GROMACS .gro file of C-alpha atoms in nm:
model
  203
    1MET     CA    1  -4.521  11.431  -1.958
    2LYS     CA    2  -4.775  11.581  -2.231
    3SER     CA    3  -5.020  11.332  -2.373
    4ILE     CA    4  -4.983  11.355  -2.766
    5VAL     CA    5  -5.257  11.206  -3.019
    6LEU     CA    6  -5.076  10.936  -3.249
    7PRO     CA    7  -5.147  10.888  -3.630
    8PRO     CA    8  -5.431  10.559  -3.677
    9SER     CA    9  -5.136  10.363  -3.853
   10LEU     CA   10  -4.910  10.422  -3.566
   11LYS     CA   11  -5.207  10.314  -3.291
   12ALA     CA   12  -5.298  10.050  -3.508
   13LEU     CA   13  -4.964   9.870  -3.514
   14LEU     CA   14  -4.804   9.969  -3.134
   15PRO     CA   15  -4.952   9.761  -2.829
   16LEU     CA   16  -5.157   9.959  -2.582
   17GLN     CA   17  -4.887  10.000  -2.358
   18MET     CA   18  -4.622  10.184  -2.517
   19HIS     CA   19  -4.934  10.451  -2.711
   20GLU     CA   20  -4.820  10.617  -2.322
   21LEU     CA   21  -4.437  10.593  -2.410
   22CYS     CA   22  -4.458  10.788  -2.701
   23GLN     CA   23  -4.295  11.106  -2.760
   24GLY     CA   24  -4.353  11.427  -3.010
   25ALA     CA   25  -4.075  11.626  -3.180
   26PHE     CA   26  -3.979  11.882  -3.417
   27TYR     CA   27  -3.703  11.920  -3.603
   28LYS     CA   28  -3.655  12.202  -3.811
   29LYS     CA   29  -3.492  12.143  -4.192
   30ASN     CA   30  -3.139  11.977  -4.226
   31GLU     CA   31  -3.201  11.954  -3.855
   32ARG     CA   32  -3.016  11.571  -3.753
   33LEU     CA   33  -3.246  11.365  -3.584
   34PHE     CA   34  -2.986  11.108  -3.518
   35LEU     CA   35  -2.581  11.077  -3.661
   36THR     CA   36  -2.380  10.758  -3.753
   37GLY     CA   37  -2.208  10.592  -3.471
   38LYS     CA   38  -2.404  10.705  -3.222
   39LYS     CA   39  -2.657  10.463  -2.973
   40PRO     CA   40  -2.998  10.439  -3.061
   41ASP     CA   41  -3.225  10.501  -2.777
   42TRP     CA   42  -3.551  10.619  -3.021
   43MET     CA   43  -3.766  10.517  -3.329
   44PHE     CA   44  -3.861  10.773  -3.497
   45TYR     CA   45  -4.173  10.783  -3.707
   46VAL     CA   46  -4.235  11.072  -3.947
   47ILE     CA   47  -4.593  11.220  -3.918
   48ALA     CA   48  -4.553  11.537  -4.130
   49GLY     CA   49  -4.263  11.666  -4.360
   50GLU     CA   50  -3.958  11.469  -4.496
   51VAL     CA   51  -3.672  11.264  -4.349
   52THR     CA   52  -3.384  11.106  -4.560
   53LEU     CA   53  -3.153  10.832  -4.445
   54GLU     CA   54  -2.795  10.959  -4.515
   55ARG     CA   55  -2.457  10.844  -4.586
   56THR     CA   56  -2.121  11.033  -4.692
   57GLY     CA   57  -2.005  10.875  -5.061
   58LEU     CA   58  -1.664  10.797  -5.143
   59GLN     CA   59  -1.595  11.156  -5.283
   60GLY     CA   60  -1.743  11.371  -4.971
   61GLU     CA   61  -2.134  11.363  -5.141
   62SER     CA   62  -2.438  11.271  -4.986
   63VAL     CA   63  -2.593  10.971  -5.074
   64VAL     CA   64  -2.956  10.909  -4.986
   65LEU     CA   65  -3.050  10.562  -4.835
   66GLN     CA   66  -3.395  10.614  -4.781
   67ARG     CA   67  -3.680  10.892  -4.790
   68THR     CA   68  -3.981  10.899  -4.540
   69ARG     CA   69  -4.270  11.109  -4.589
   70LEU     CA   70  -4.488  10.867  -4.382
   71GLY     CA   71  -4.416  10.615  -4.135
   72PHE     CA   72  -4.034  10.469  -3.955
   73VAL     CA   73  -3.751  10.639  -4.097
   74SER     CA   74  -3.453  10.409  -3.874
   75GLU     CA   75  -3.635  10.027  -3.836
   76ALA     CA   76  -3.303   9.902  -3.879
   77SER     CA   77  -3.112  10.058  -3.545
   78LEU     CA   78  -3.443   9.852  -3.388
   79LYS     CA   79  -3.145   9.563  -3.254
   80THR     CA   80  -2.783   9.734  -3.308
   81ALA     CA   81  -2.556   9.918  -3.117
   82LYS     CA   82  -2.550  10.198  -3.322
   83TYR     CA   83  -2.663  10.386  -3.622
   84HIS     CA   84  -2.492  10.337  -3.977
   85CYS     CA   85  -2.593  10.604  -4.122
   86ASP     CA   86  -2.732  11.010  -4.083
   87GLY     CA   87  -3.113  11.084  -4.027
   88LEU     CA   88  -3.172  11.451  -4.201
   89ALA     CA   89  -3.505  11.638  -4.202
   90ILE     CA   90  -3.515  11.800  -4.499
   91THR     CA   91  -3.800  12.030  -4.450
   92ASP     CA   92  -3.950  12.094  -4.156
   93THR     CA   93  -4.055  11.796  -3.959
   94ASN     CA   94  -4.291  11.670  -3.661
   95VAL     CA   95  -4.210  11.272  -3.533
   96ILE     CA   96  -4.333  11.020  -3.316
   97LYS     CA   97  -4.037  10.907  -3.125
   98VAL     CA   98  -4.091  10.533  -2.973
   99PRO     CA   99  -3.843  10.407  -2.659
  100ILE     CA  100  -3.625  10.122  -2.874
  101THR     CA  101  -3.603   9.910  -2.585
  102GLU     CA  102  -3.944   9.934  -2.483
  103LEU     CA  103  -4.014   9.847  -2.814
  104SER     CA  104  -3.757   9.530  -2.879
  105GLY     CA  105  -3.911   9.438  -2.531
  106ALA     CA  106  -4.296   9.432  -2.661
  107LEU     CA  107  -4.164   9.251  -2.985
  108ASP     CA  108  -4.038   8.992  -2.806
  109ARG     CA  109  -4.344   8.945  -2.551
  110ASP     CA  110  -4.628   8.991  -2.766
  111PRO     CA  111  -4.643   8.772  -3.093
  112ASP     CA  112  -4.940   8.963  -3.248
  113PHE     CA  113  -4.768   9.284  -3.219
  114ALA     CA  114  -4.499   9.123  -3.391
  115SER     CA  115  -4.734   8.978  -3.641
  116ARG     CA  116  -4.823   9.367  -3.749
  117TRP     CA  117  -4.434   9.465  -3.736
  118ILE     CA  118  -4.325   9.209  -3.947
  119SER     CA  119  -4.630   9.330  -4.218
  120MET     CA  120  -4.537   9.684  -4.201
  121LEU     CA  121  -4.147   9.580  -4.265
  122ASN     CA  122  -4.277   9.381  -4.547
  123THR     CA  123  -4.431   9.696  -4.666
  124GLU     CA  124  -4.097   9.876  -4.674
  125VAL     CA  125  -3.900   9.667  -4.805
  126LYS     CA  126  -4.109   9.625  -5.144
  127ARG     CA  127  -4.111   9.935  -5.134
  128LEU     CA  128  -3.739   9.997  -5.067
  129ARG     CA  129  -3.687   9.757  -5.389
  130LEU     CA  130  -3.838   9.968  -5.634
  131HIS     CA  131  -3.559  10.224  -5.488
  132CYS     CA  132  -3.336  10.005  -5.612
  133GLU     CA  133  -3.528   9.918  -5.936
  134ARG     CA  134  -3.527  10.265  -5.985
  135LEU     CA  135  -3.111  10.331  -5.927
  136SER     CA  136  -3.037  10.074  -6.177
  137MET     CA  137  -3.209  10.244  -6.467
  138LYS     CA  138  -2.920  10.385  -6.695
  139SER     CA  139  -3.188  10.665  -6.823
  140ILE     CA  140  -3.257  10.966  -6.633
  141LYS     CA  141  -3.568  10.987  -6.802
  142ASP     CA  142  -3.668  10.652  -6.710
  143ARG     CA  143  -3.600  10.704  -6.328
  144VAL     CA  144  -3.847  11.044  -6.332
  145LEU     CA  145  -4.113  10.842  -6.520
  146HIS     CA  146  -4.067  10.525  -6.270
  147LEU     CA  147  -4.101  10.720  -5.925
  148ILE     CA  148  -4.399  10.942  -6.057
  149ASN     CA  149  -4.541  10.611  -6.152
  150THR     CA  150  -4.444  10.399  -5.815
  151GLU     CA  151  -4.415  10.704  -5.592
  152GLY     CA  152  -4.681  10.870  -5.734
  153LYS     CA  153  -5.072  10.891  -5.710
  154ASN     CA  154  -5.256  10.923  -6.031
  155GLY     CA  155  -5.006  11.010  -6.224
  156GLU     CA  156  -4.881  11.319  -6.006
  157TYR     CA  157  -4.601  11.306  -5.797
  158GLN     CA  158  -4.517  11.570  -5.514
  159VAL     CA  159  -4.211  11.731  -5.495
  160ASN     CA  160  -4.210  11.898  -5.125
  161THR     CA  161  -3.837  11.961  -5.094
  162GLY     CA  162  -3.696  12.133  -5.439
  163LEU     CA  163  -3.523  11.949  -5.744
  164LYS     CA  164  -3.165  11.952  -5.614
  165SER     CA  165  -3.299  11.728  -5.288
  166LEU     CA  166  -3.480  11.502  -5.597
  167ALA     CA  167  -3.172  11.441  -5.781
  168GLY     CA  168  -3.046  11.322  -5.475
  169GLU     CA  169  -3.256  11.043  -5.383
  170LEU     CA  170  -3.262  10.957  -5.773
  171GLY     CA  171  -2.888  10.928  -5.777
  172VAL     CA  172  -2.832  11.220  -6.066
  173THR     CA  173  -2.692  11.540  -6.061
  174HIS     CA  174  -2.952  11.815  -6.000
  175GLU     CA  175  -2.816  11.968  -6.378
  176ALA     CA  176  -2.865  11.667  -6.524
  177LEU     CA  177  -3.218  11.621  -6.374
  178TYR     CA  178  -3.320  11.971  -6.479
  179ARG     CA  179  -3.214  11.880  -6.840
  180THR     CA  180  -3.434  11.593  -6.829
  181LEU     CA  181  -3.710  11.745  -6.658
  182ALA     CA  182  -3.704  12.040  -6.936
  183ALA     CA  183  -3.680  11.784  -7.258
  184LEU     CA  184  -3.994  11.585  -7.040
  185GLU     CA  185  -4.220  11.902  -7.060
  186LYS     CA  186  -4.090  11.952  -7.418
  187THR     CA  187  -4.248  11.670  -7.525
  188ARG     CA  188  -4.542  11.702  -7.347
  189THR     CA  189  -4.414  11.395  -7.172
  190ILE     CA  190  -4.507  11.587  -6.816
  191ARG     CA  191  -4.616  11.900  -6.672
  192ARG     CA  192  -4.449  12.087  -6.355
  193GLY     CA  193  -4.661  12.297  -6.163
  194GLU     CA  194  -4.601  12.405  -5.848
  195GLY     CA  195  -4.413  12.123  -5.604
  196MET     CA  196  -4.551  11.851  -5.857
  197LEU     CA  197  -4.464  11.650  -6.095
  198THR     CA  198  -4.772  11.539  -6.357
  199LEU     CA  199  -4.766  11.265  -6.588
  200THR     CA  200  -4.983  11.359  -6.929
  201ASP     CA  201  -5.188  11.161  -7.103
  202LYS     CA  202  -4.912  11.179  -7.426
  203PRO     CA  203  -4.744  10.831  -7.381
   0.00000   0.00000   0.00000
């Protein structure tokens, strides 16, 4: 098996004996990493690109449950018999695949690793709480500004996969998002560059 280079964050998280069990994989845009109902064999760690966890809504629409540009996207599958959603690469994506059976065993045997894993999950829970908080906002404007402030850096949020995909994450139609962004630009609340939403100094 060809050796791979783990990113520093994953290398520090996993026990040494797990490193050689990991595999690299590449998924093209719109390719599925896993499907609802399938037995989980791998934990997926995104190192480049972007992956969403999606379910089909009541009207047949795709509902985005989670969006990841760096880190795990299938933590909940560790102790389950099947995936409860689809994992979709929404841009060309590179991942590290970690075998679930061996990972589960290492967590049971290694208290230090278990502690690091819990810390990682706590960070993810905080991020998901922000996502839920954002979706509870009635105003699309408030959702956009909340996204830039909480998920962006220094008032800038990079949109890697297009506004239509971003609209799904915000739980709105892409037409409504386009109108909102245009209004925010008109009032000089934000600037739109290529793949970037930036807060201006004007409140």
